[in-house]
Short mmCIF file of C-alpha atoms and ligand atoms in Angstrom, two decimals:
data_model
loop_
_atom_site.label_atom_id
_atom_site.label_comp_id
_atom_site.label_asym_id
_atom_site.label_seq_id
_atom_site.Cartn_x
_atom_site.Cartn_y
_atom_site.Cartn_z
CA MET X 134 13.19 22.71 15.98
CA ASN X 135 11.70 19.23 15.74
CA GLN X 136 8.97 19.58 13.16
CA SER X 137 6.90 16.49 12.47
CA VAL X 138 5.76 15.86 8.86
CA LYS X 139 2.18 16.60 7.83
CA LEU X 140 0.43 14.00 5.71
CA GLY X 141 -2.49 14.35 3.31
CA LEU X 142 -5.60 12.25 3.84
CA ARG X 143 -4.41 9.27 1.75
CA LEU X 144 -0.98 8.95 3.36
CA LEU X 145 -2.52 9.58 6.77
CA ALA X 146 -4.97 6.71 6.23
CA ILE X 147 -2.07 4.43 5.23
CA GLU X 148 -0.05 5.50 8.28
CA GLN X 149 -3.01 4.77 10.54
CA MET X 150 -3.19 1.22 9.23
CA VAL X 151 0.26 0.55 10.66
CA THR X 152 -0.92 -0.54 14.10
CA ARG X 153 1.95 -2.76 15.28
CA HIS X 154 5.72 -2.63 15.49
CA TYR X 155 7.88 -4.25 12.76
CA ASP X 156 11.56 -5.04 12.50
CA ASN X 157 11.63 -3.42 9.06
CA ILE X 158 9.28 -1.09 7.21
CA TRP X 159 9.96 -0.46 3.53
CA ASP X 160 8.57 2.82 2.17
CA CYS X 161 8.74 1.74 -1.47
CA CYS X 162 8.40 4.23 -4.34
CA CYS X 163 8.84 6.74 -1.51
CA ASP X 164 9.20 9.93 -3.63
CA HIS X 165 9.24 12.69 -0.93
CA GLY X 166 9.50 10.04 1.82
CA LEU X 167 6.83 11.69 3.97
CA LEU X 168 5.08 8.45 4.87
CA GLY X 169 8.28 6.73 5.99
CA MET X 170 9.31 9.83 7.96
CA ARG X 171 6.02 9.79 9.84
CA LEU X 172 6.45 6.08 10.56
CA LEU X 173 9.97 6.76 11.84
CA GLU X 174 8.57 9.48 14.11
CA LYS X 175 6.02 7.11 15.56
CA GLN X 176 8.73 4.46 16.08
CA ALA X 177 6.79 1.91 14.08
CA ALA X 178 9.90 -0.12 13.23
CA GLU X 179 13.45 -0.86 14.24
CA LYS X 180 14.45 0.38 10.80
CA VAL X 181 12.62 2.28 8.04
CA HIS X 182 13.99 1.84 4.50
CA PHE X 183 13.22 4.56 1.93
CA VAL X 184 13.39 3.24 -1.63
CA ASP X 185 12.92 5.03 -4.93
CA VAL X 186 14.41 4.60 -8.38
CA VAL X 187 15.01 8.35 -8.93
CA GLU X 188 18.35 9.45 -7.50
CA SER X 189 17.45 13.12 -6.95
CA LEU X 190 14.41 12.09 -4.87
CA VAL X 191 16.44 9.68 -2.75
CA ASN X 192 19.10 12.38 -2.20
CA GLY X 193 16.36 14.78 -1.07
CA VAL X 194 14.99 12.25 1.43
CA ASN X 195 18.52 11.55 2.64
CA GLN X 196 19.12 15.25 3.26
CA ALA X 197 15.82 15.75 5.08
CA LEU X 198 16.52 12.77 7.37
CA SER X 199 20.16 13.55 8.09
CA GLY X 200 19.27 17.20 8.76
CA ASN X 201 17.17 16.20 11.77
CA PRO X 202 18.99 13.48 13.75
CA GLU X 203 16.93 14.08 16.88
CA LEU X 204 13.72 13.18 15.10
CA TYR X 205 15.31 10.65 12.72
CA PRO X 206 18.21 8.84 14.48
CA ALA X 207 20.72 7.67 11.88
CA ASP X 208 20.66 4.01 12.96
CA GLN X 209 16.90 3.79 12.40
CA TRP X 210 16.75 4.46 8.66
CA GLN X 211 18.46 3.97 5.33
CA THR X 212 17.80 5.31 1.83
CA LEU X 213 18.19 3.17 -1.28
CA CYS X 214 18.14 4.27 -4.90
CA MET X 215 16.98 1.16 -6.73
CA ASP X 216 14.17 -0.70 -8.44
CA VAL X 217 11.75 -1.95 -5.78
CA ALA X 218 11.50 -5.24 -7.69
CA ARG X 219 14.99 -6.01 -6.33
CA LEU X 220 14.28 -5.02 -2.73
CA PRO X 221 17.09 -6.43 -0.50
CA VAL X 222 14.71 -7.90 2.08
CA SER X 223 16.93 -10.81 3.13
CA GLU X 224 19.99 -8.54 3.55
CA ALA X 225 18.02 -6.45 6.04
CA SER X 226 16.94 -9.45 8.11
CA THR X 227 19.19 -9.91 11.11
CA HIS X 228 17.27 -12.95 12.37
CA LYS X 229 15.16 -15.60 10.68
CA GLY X 230 11.55 -14.62 11.30
CA ASP X 231 12.22 -10.85 11.32
CA SER X 232 9.02 -9.02 10.41
CA HIS X 233 8.78 -6.83 7.33
CA LEU X 234 6.08 -4.40 6.24
CA VAL X 235 6.41 -3.48 2.57
CA ILE X 236 4.40 -0.36 1.69
CA ILE X 237 3.74 0.45 -1.96
CA ALA X 238 1.47 3.42 -2.64
CA GLY X 239 0.84 5.93 -5.37
CA VAL X 240 1.69 3.78 -8.39
CA GLY X 241 -0.64 2.12 -10.92
CA GLY X 242 -2.10 -1.31 -10.23
CA ASP X 243 -0.08 -3.18 -12.88
CA LEU X 244 3.28 -1.90 -11.64
CA LEU X 245 2.27 -2.33 -8.03
CA PHE X 246 1.40 -5.98 -8.55
CA GLU X 247 4.59 -6.63 -10.55
CA LEU X 248 6.60 -5.28 -7.62
CA VAL X 249 4.71 -7.37 -5.03
CA GLU X 250 5.15 -10.49 -7.14
CA ALA X 251 8.89 -9.92 -7.61
CA ILE X 252 9.44 -9.30 -3.88
CA HIS X 253 7.42 -12.35 -2.91
CA LYS X 254 9.14 -14.63 -5.46
CA ALA X 255 12.59 -13.58 -4.25
CA ASN X 256 11.63 -14.08 -0.57
CA PRO X 257 9.05 -16.88 -0.44
CA GLU X 258 9.78 -17.91 3.15
CA THR X 259 10.16 -14.43 4.66
CA ASN X 260 7.60 -12.98 7.03
CA ILE X 261 6.38 -10.11 4.83
CA GLU X 262 3.18 -8.11 5.07
CA PHE X 263 2.20 -5.80 2.22
CA LEU X 264 0.35 -2.52 2.69
CA LEU X 265 -0.79 -1.45 -0.74
CA CYS X 266 -2.54 1.58 -2.16
CA PRO X 267 -2.70 1.42 -5.95
CA VAL X 268 -3.86 4.24 -8.16
CA ARG X 269 -6.87 2.57 -9.85
CA GLN X 270 -7.20 -1.11 -10.98
CA HIS X 271 -8.32 -2.22 -7.53
CA PHE X 272 -10.25 -5.27 -8.76
CA HIS X 273 -7.32 -6.46 -10.86
CA VAL X 274 -4.79 -5.98 -8.02
CA ARG X 275 -7.01 -7.85 -5.57
CA GLU X 276 -7.64 -10.70 -8.01
CA SER X 277 -3.88 -11.08 -8.63
CA LEU X 278 -3.15 -11.02 -4.88
CA ILE X 279 -5.77 -13.73 -4.29
CA ASN X 280 -4.15 -15.86 -7.02
CA MET X 281 -0.84 -15.48 -5.14
CA GLY X 282 -2.44 -16.86 -1.99
CA MET X 283 -2.58 -13.56 -0.11
CA LYS X 284 -4.99 -13.23 2.82
CA LEU X 285 -6.55 -10.09 4.24
CA ILE X 286 -5.29 -8.34 7.37
CA ASN X 287 -7.19 -5.08 6.96
CA GLU X 288 -8.56 -2.76 4.28
CA SER X 289 -10.03 0.71 4.03
CA ILE X 290 -11.31 3.33 1.59
CA VAL X 291 -9.98 6.88 1.45
CA TYR X 292 -11.09 9.89 -0.59
CA GLU X 293 -8.56 12.57 -1.51
CA ASN X 294 -8.54 15.22 -4.23
CA ARG X 295 -11.72 13.82 -5.81
CA LEU X 296 -10.29 10.32 -6.14
CA PHE X 297 -11.08 7.18 -4.17
CA TYR X 298 -8.30 4.83 -3.09
CA GLU X 299 -8.39 1.40 -1.48
CA ILE X 300 -5.74 0.54 1.08
CA ILE X 301 -5.18 -3.20 1.19
CA HIS X 302 -3.11 -4.84 3.95
CA VAL X 303 -2.33 -8.47 3.12
CA ALA X 304 0.06 -11.30 3.90
CA ARG X 305 0.33 -14.97 3.04
CA LYS X 306 -0.10 -15.53 6.78
CA GLY X 307 -3.24 -13.36 7.05
CA ARG X 308 -6.36 -14.90 8.56
CA GLU X 309 -9.25 -13.56 6.52
CA GLU X 310 -10.28 -14.18 2.92
CA LEU X 311 -9.38 -11.37 0.54
CA THR X 312 -12.13 -10.64 -1.99
CA CYS X 313 -11.95 -8.93 -5.38
CA VAL X 314 -14.44 -6.20 -4.47
CA GLY X 315 -13.53 -5.71 -0.81
CA SER X 316 -15.42 -6.78 2.28
CA LYS X 317 -14.95 -5.17 5.68
CA MET X 318 -13.84 -1.81 4.24
CA TRP X 319 -17.38 -0.98 3.11
CA ASP X 320 -19.63 1.08 5.39
CA PHE X 321 -22.81 1.96 3.54
CA SER X 322 -23.86 4.42 6.24
CA ASP X 323 -20.95 6.54 4.92
CA GLU X 324 -21.95 8.74 1.96
CA ASP X 325 -18.45 8.57 0.50
CA HIS X 326 -18.56 4.80 0.36
CA CYS X 327 -21.97 4.88 -1.36
CA LEU X 328 -20.55 7.34 -3.90
CA TYR X 329 -17.47 5.18 -4.47
CA LEU X 330 -19.60 2.09 -5.09
CA GLN X 331 -21.88 4.06 -7.43
CA GLN X 332 -18.87 5.36 -9.41
CA THR X 333 -17.37 1.87 -9.63
CA VAL X 334 -20.65 0.32 -10.82
CA SER X 335 -21.04 3.11 -13.44
CA HIS X 336 -17.47 2.49 -14.62
CA TYR X 337 -18.14 -1.21 -15.22
CA GLN X 338 -21.54 -0.48 -16.81
CA ARG X 339 -19.75 1.75 -19.35
CA ARG X 340 -17.17 -0.98 -19.99
CA LEU X 341 -19.94 -3.53 -20.47
CA LYS X 342 -21.33 -1.37 -23.29
CA SER X 343 -17.95 -1.42 -25.00
CA GLY X 344 -18.19 -5.21 -25.10
CA CYS X 345 -15.44 -6.06 -22.62
CA GLU X 346 -15.70 -9.76 -21.72
CA LYS X 347 -15.56 -10.62 -17.99
CA THR X 348 -17.05 -7.21 -17.15
CA ALA X 349 -20.53 -8.59 -16.50
CA ALA X 350 -19.19 -10.91 -13.78
CA ILE X 351 -17.19 -8.08 -12.16
CA LEU X 352 -20.19 -5.74 -12.27
CA GLN X 353 -22.37 -8.39 -10.64
CA GLN X 354 -19.94 -8.73 -7.74
CA TYR X 355 -20.04 -4.97 -7.05
CA GLN X 356 -23.82 -4.90 -7.37
CA ASN X 357 -24.12 -7.79 -4.91
CA LEU X 358 -22.32 -5.78 -2.22
CA ARG X 359 -25.53 -3.99 -1.18
C1 SAM S 501 3.58 9.24 -7.26
S1 SAM S 501 5.00 8.74 -6.41
C2 SAM S 501 4.29 7.98 -4.99
C3 SAM S 501 4.85 8.56 -3.73
C4 SAM S 501 4.29 8.00 -2.43
N1 SAM S 501 4.51 6.57 -2.31
C5 SAM S 501 2.82 8.32 -2.32
O1 SAM S 501 2.00 7.40 -2.33
O2 SAM S 501 2.49 9.52 -2.21
C6 SAM S 501 5.61 7.35 -7.34
C7 SAM S 501 7.08 7.09 -7.11
O3 SAM S 501 7.39 5.76 -7.54
C8 SAM S 501 8.72 5.74 -7.99
N2 SAM S 501 8.90 4.49 -8.74
C9 SAM S 501 8.21 4.08 -9.84
N3 SAM S 501 8.61 2.85 -10.20
C10 SAM S 501 9.56 2.43 -9.30
C11 SAM S 501 10.32 1.25 -9.14
N4 SAM S 501 10.21 0.22 -9.98
N5 SAM S 501 11.19 1.18 -8.12
C12 SAM S 501 11.34 2.25 -7.27
N6 SAM S 501 10.62 3.39 -7.37
C13 SAM S 501 9.74 3.49 -8.38
C14 SAM S 501 8.83 7.03 -8.78
O4 SAM S 501 10.16 7.45 -8.93
C15 SAM S 501 8.01 8.00 -7.89
O5 SAM S 501 8.84 8.70 -7.01
#
């Protein structure tokens, strides 16, 4: 029977931010591969690439996909066991100008930014959008993306298992300014967003007490949001 995958709130929110069709979608650090599978089901790309550095995980994804060819036609996906920093973006491009959506979610901010930087450096002229959902370090990730010249396409906030996540969709060819503390994702009529801002402000207030330089300026930016 064709059974579609069920996503938790965070992965569902990421999936819902994929609102157009791409030539290639890269589910990076895919682990179980659920997000990429859902994107395959909704025909969001000509090809979905599942990439993880752990062989047993990639084998598991491979088995799940090949076991259901009706839902996951073999010519619409590939699995790769490798470091995402070496993503073979140009090898997957059949035409100049092919569109790529690189999704990196569920890893810490430092690693996530390292991966984005490596992919961008290796493919400076390629039409790549990044859909990113780091675990913590949102300010730092955003600041680094701004320094790389990334612009905002869309952003949102999601709450799952007592943790808040930001989902940041950017590209060098985006139209809007990306900011370090977020802009259009905030909706202060939403209690969750008020709680997230309050938690973030408290976090930087605690850091300020421990004498961390730069913290006062970061705190001010969050406090200015309201
Ligand atoms: C917590 S899982 C995230 C799964 C999924 N993306 C999500 O958001 O639910 C993190 C995954 O990243 C993979 N990973 C970590 N560093 C990697 C790298 N440099 N290249 C490829 N995969 C990596 C790990 O093997 C692990 O499966």
